[in-house]
Amino acid sequence: MIQYTIRRILLAIPVIFAILVVTFTLARAIPGDPCKAILGEKATAEACDRFTKDFGLDKPVYEQFIIYVTKMLQGDLGKSIRFGRPVLTILLERLPTTIELGLAAMFIAAIVGIPAGILSAVRRNSIIDVTTMIGANIGVSLPVFFLGLLLIYLFAVVLKDTPFSLPPSGRLSPGVSPVPFYEVYNLTVVEGSVRQQFFSFLAKHYVFNSLITFDWKVLNDALRHLILPAVALSTIPLSILARMTRSSMLEVLGLDYMRTARAKGLTERTVVLRHGLRNALLPVITVAGLQLAAILGGAVLTETIFGLAGVGLSVYEAITSRDFPIIQGFVIVIALIYVTFNLLVDLSYAVLDPRIRLD
């Protein structure tokens, strides 16, 4: 297992490098002048010359790439052209929003999609099966931006001033301010230290922070703001998980050992959940891991529609303003998260099915 993990990590290095090359190249292929995008169309030639020199954009692309990779290996992702701040700092500020949104969307997709797929397989060709599959087909076909706008109109406009009203944007209501957990518990942190940055990064996960500080007011407000974007973002992975679970369960339910389990007098519930689900989950977990990419990709649209200052919105703003360092830094971090989740999915195979040897 350890050898397999190390081998996978080493194999991920060329993958990350290839992503970096493609991202670096495509970022510079975006039409438009970064100087005009940042300083405005009326920027003088002298100002643009100074701008491109300050950010190293006057150098050949291959030289810019070598400089960028050298700094990146030292933990420096560069400085944002638009904000003039380190990309890593901006990333640490924005990433908690995307992580919280992505986990909430994946949680909804899993707790709804997998049981729906199981029920659909067990009740094959029933009204439940037909309804679930129709819902899954609609969900997978519905664009995230359209569903997001529809949810905003329904819960923020039509149901306004009712108990079902939900906030259409932002992470917290005005006036609601969470107290970081390290301040609540009087943990000693030195301003600017790695420990302080790490604690601050964790505290920006509002749901997590309010849970461990027992701040129910902030928790309620954070969850209310999270529901609509998480539901919009979860629709496609939910539908795919439901369809994949149904297909996998149908295949497992027809195997000989399932008939043997029934012949032994076990209840249908035990047969399905204990003997069938465990084997049927292997392909479902693979699909769930791949859906992470869909969630991270969908976060760009979702965060833009719901006004969430996360990685997705930052990438969108960076593309429109030709802020190359932010585009590169964020894509690399998202790629790292994606590779990590895929590794965890592979490692989970051995846990679910001990017959599988990863090393």
PDB file of N, CA and C in Angstrom, residues 139 141-153 228-229 232-233 235-236 297-306:
ATOM      1  N   GLY A 139     -31.944  16.165 -14.357  1.00  0.00           N
ATOM      2  CA  GLY A 139     -30.870  16.774 -13.575  1.00  0.00           C
ATOM      3  C   GLY A 139     -29.563  16.858 -14.316  1.00  0.00           C
ATOM      4  N   SER A 141     -29.206  16.991 -17.470  1.00  0.00           N
ATOM      5  CA  SER A 141     -29.340  17.825 -18.674  1.00  0.00           C
ATOM      6  C   SER A 141     -29.503  19.301 -18.361  1.00  0.00           C
ATOM      7  N   LEU A 142     -29.805  19.606 -17.098  1.00  0.00           N
ATOM      8  CA  LEU A 142     -30.114  20.992 -16.722  1.00  0.00           C
ATOM      9  C   LEU A 142     -28.827  21.787 -16.493  1.00  0.00           C
ATOM     10  N   PRO A 143     -28.584  22.845 -17.250  1.00  0.00           N
ATOM     11  CA  PRO A 143     -27.377  23.653 -17.022  1.00  0.00           C
ATOM     12  C   PRO A 143     -27.346  24.260 -15.618  1.00  0.00           C
ATOM     13  N   VAL A 144     -26.158  24.308 -15.021  1.00  0.00           N
ATOM     14  CA  VAL A 144     -26.022  24.810 -13.651  1.00  0.00           C
ATOM     15  C   VAL A 144     -26.481  26.266 -13.545  1.00  0.00           C
ATOM     16  N   PHE A 145     -26.121  27.070 -14.549  1.00  0.00           N
ATOM     17  CA  PHE A 145     -26.471  28.498 -14.453  1.00  0.00           C
ATOM     18  C   PHE A 145     -27.983  28.704 -14.514  1.00  0.00           C
ATOM     19  N   PHE A 146     -28.668  27.881 -15.339  1.00  0.00           N
ATOM     20  CA  PHE A 146     -30.122  28.017 -15.448  1.00  0.00           C
ATOM     21  C   PHE A 146     -30.789  27.603 -14.144  1.00  0.00           C
ATOM     22  N   LEU A 147     -30.348  26.461 -13.586  1.00  0.00           N
ATOM     23  CA  LEU A 147     -30.928  25.995 -12.330  1.00  0.00           C
ATOM     24  C   LEU A 147     -30.649  26.994 -11.209  1.00  0.00           C
ATOM     25  N   GLY A 148     -29.436  27.562 -11.197  1.00  0.00           N
ATOM     26  CA  GLY A 148     -29.088  28.547 -10.177  1.00  0.00           C
ATOM     27  C   GLY A 148     -30.010  29.752 -10.229  1.00  0.00           C
ATOM     28  N   LEU A 149     -30.226  30.281 -11.429  1.00  0.00           N
ATOM     29  CA  LEU A 149     -31.122  31.435 -11.582  1.00  0.00           C
ATOM     30  C   LEU A 149     -32.552  31.074 -11.205  1.00  0.00           C
ATOM     31  N   LEU A 150     -32.953  29.847 -11.550  1.00  0.00           N
ATOM     32  CA  LEU A 150     -34.307  29.386 -11.219  1.00  0.00           C
ATOM     33  C   LEU A 150     -34.491  29.307  -9.700  1.00  0.00           C
ATOM     34  N   LEU A 151     -33.492  28.770  -9.009  1.00  0.00           N
ATOM     35  CA  LEU A 151     -33.572  28.656  -7.546  1.00  0.00           C
ATOM     36  C   LEU A 151     -33.605  30.033  -6.885  1.00  0.00           C
ATOM     37  N   ILE A 152     -32.796  30.953  -7.406  1.00  0.00           N
ATOM     38  CA  ILE A 152     -32.800  32.315  -6.855  1.00  0.00           C
ATOM     39  C   ILE A 152     -34.171  32.962  -7.021  1.00  0.00           C
ATOM     40  N   TYR A 153     -34.740  32.807  -8.216  1.00  0.00           N
ATOM     41  CA  TYR A 153     -36.058  33.405  -8.465  1.00  0.00           C
ATOM     42  C   TYR A 153     -37.117  32.800  -7.545  1.00  0.00           C
ATOM     43  N   LEU A 228     -28.764  26.983  -1.525  1.00  0.00           N
ATOM     44  CA  LEU A 228     -29.068  27.178  -2.946  1.00  0.00           C
ATOM     45  C   LEU A 228     -27.871  26.885  -3.854  1.00  0.00           C
ATOM     46  N   PRO A 229     -26.683  27.469  -3.603  1.00  0.00           N
ATOM     47  CA  PRO A 229     -25.555  27.135  -4.498  1.00  0.00           C
ATOM     48  C   PRO A 229     -25.163  25.661  -4.440  1.00  0.00           C
ATOM     49  N   ALA A 232     -27.693  23.680  -6.509  1.00  0.00           N
ATOM     50  CA  ALA A 232     -27.453  23.900  -7.941  1.00  0.00           C
ATOM     51  C   ALA A 232     -26.228  23.139  -8.417  1.00  0.00           C
ATOM     52  N   LEU A 233     -25.174  23.154  -7.615  1.00  0.00           N
ATOM     53  CA  LEU A 233     -23.913  22.512  -8.013  1.00  0.00           C
ATOM     54  C   LEU A 233     -23.991  20.990  -7.921  1.00  0.00           C
ATOM     55  N   THR A 235     -26.576  19.014  -8.621  1.00  0.00           N
ATOM     56  CA  THR A 235     -27.577  18.354  -9.463  1.00  0.00           C
ATOM     57  C   THR A 235     -26.967  17.350 -10.447  1.00  0.00           C
ATOM     58  N   ILE A 236     -25.928  17.753 -11.165  1.00  0.00           N
ATOM     59  CA  ILE A 236     -25.338  16.859 -12.171  1.00  0.00           C
ATOM     60  C   ILE A 236     -24.661  15.654 -11.508  1.00  0.00           C
ATOM     61  N   GLY A 297     -15.269  22.422 -11.657  1.00  0.00           N
ATOM     62  CA  GLY A 297     -15.542  23.179 -12.883  1.00  0.00           C
ATOM     63  C   GLY A 297     -16.834  23.964 -12.765  1.00  0.00           C
ATOM     64  N   GLY A 298     -17.859  23.312 -12.194  1.00  0.00           N
ATOM     65  CA  GLY A 298     -19.146  23.977 -12.033  1.00  0.00           C
ATOM     66  C   GLY A 298     -19.102  25.106 -11.031  1.00  0.00           C
ATOM     67  N   ALA A 299     -18.100  25.087 -10.136  1.00  0.00           N
ATOM     68  CA  ALA A 299     -17.992  26.137  -9.122  1.00  0.00           C
ATOM     69  C   ALA A 299     -17.772  27.505  -9.757  1.00  0.00           C
ATOM     70  N   VAL A 300     -17.143  27.535 -10.943  1.00  0.00           N
ATOM     71  CA  VAL A 300     -16.907  28.822 -11.613  1.00  0.00           C
ATOM     72  C   VAL A 300     -18.243  29.509 -11.885  1.00  0.00           C
ATOM     73  N   LEU A 301     -19.186  28.748 -12.468  1.00  0.00           N
ATOM     74  CA  LEU A 301     -20.500  29.324 -12.776  1.00  0.00           C
ATOM     75  C   LEU A 301     -21.300  29.578 -11.501  1.00  0.00           C
ATOM     76  N   THR A 302     -21.293  28.595 -10.600  1.00  0.00           N
ATOM     77  CA  THR A 302     -22.113  28.700  -9.390  1.00  0.00           C
ATOM     78  C   THR A 302     -21.694  29.891  -8.533  1.00  0.00           C
ATOM     79  N   GLU A 303     -20.390  30.049  -8.331  1.00  0.00           N
ATOM     80  CA  GLU A 303     -19.918  31.154  -7.496  1.00  0.00           C
ATOM     81  C   GLU A 303     -20.188  32.501  -8.161  1.00  0.00           C
ATOM     82  N   THR A 304     -20.129  32.529  -9.493  1.00  0.00           N
ATOM     83  CA  THR A 304     -20.422  33.778 -10.203  1.00  0.00           C
ATOM     84  C   THR A 304     -21.893  34.151 -10.046  1.00  0.00           C
ATOM     85  N   ILE A 305     -22.777  33.159 -10.196  1.00  0.00           N
ATOM     86  CA  ILE A 305     -24.223  33.424 -10.106  1.00  0.00           C
ATOM     87  C   ILE A 305     -24.620  33.826  -8.685  1.00  0.00           C
ATOM     88  N   PHE A 306     -24.060  33.127  -7.677  1.00  0.00           N
ATOM     89  CA  PHE A 306     -24.474  33.367  -6.289  1.00  0.00           C
ATOM     90  C   PHE A 306     -23.559  34.361  -5.557  1.00  0.00           C
TER      91      PHE A 306
END
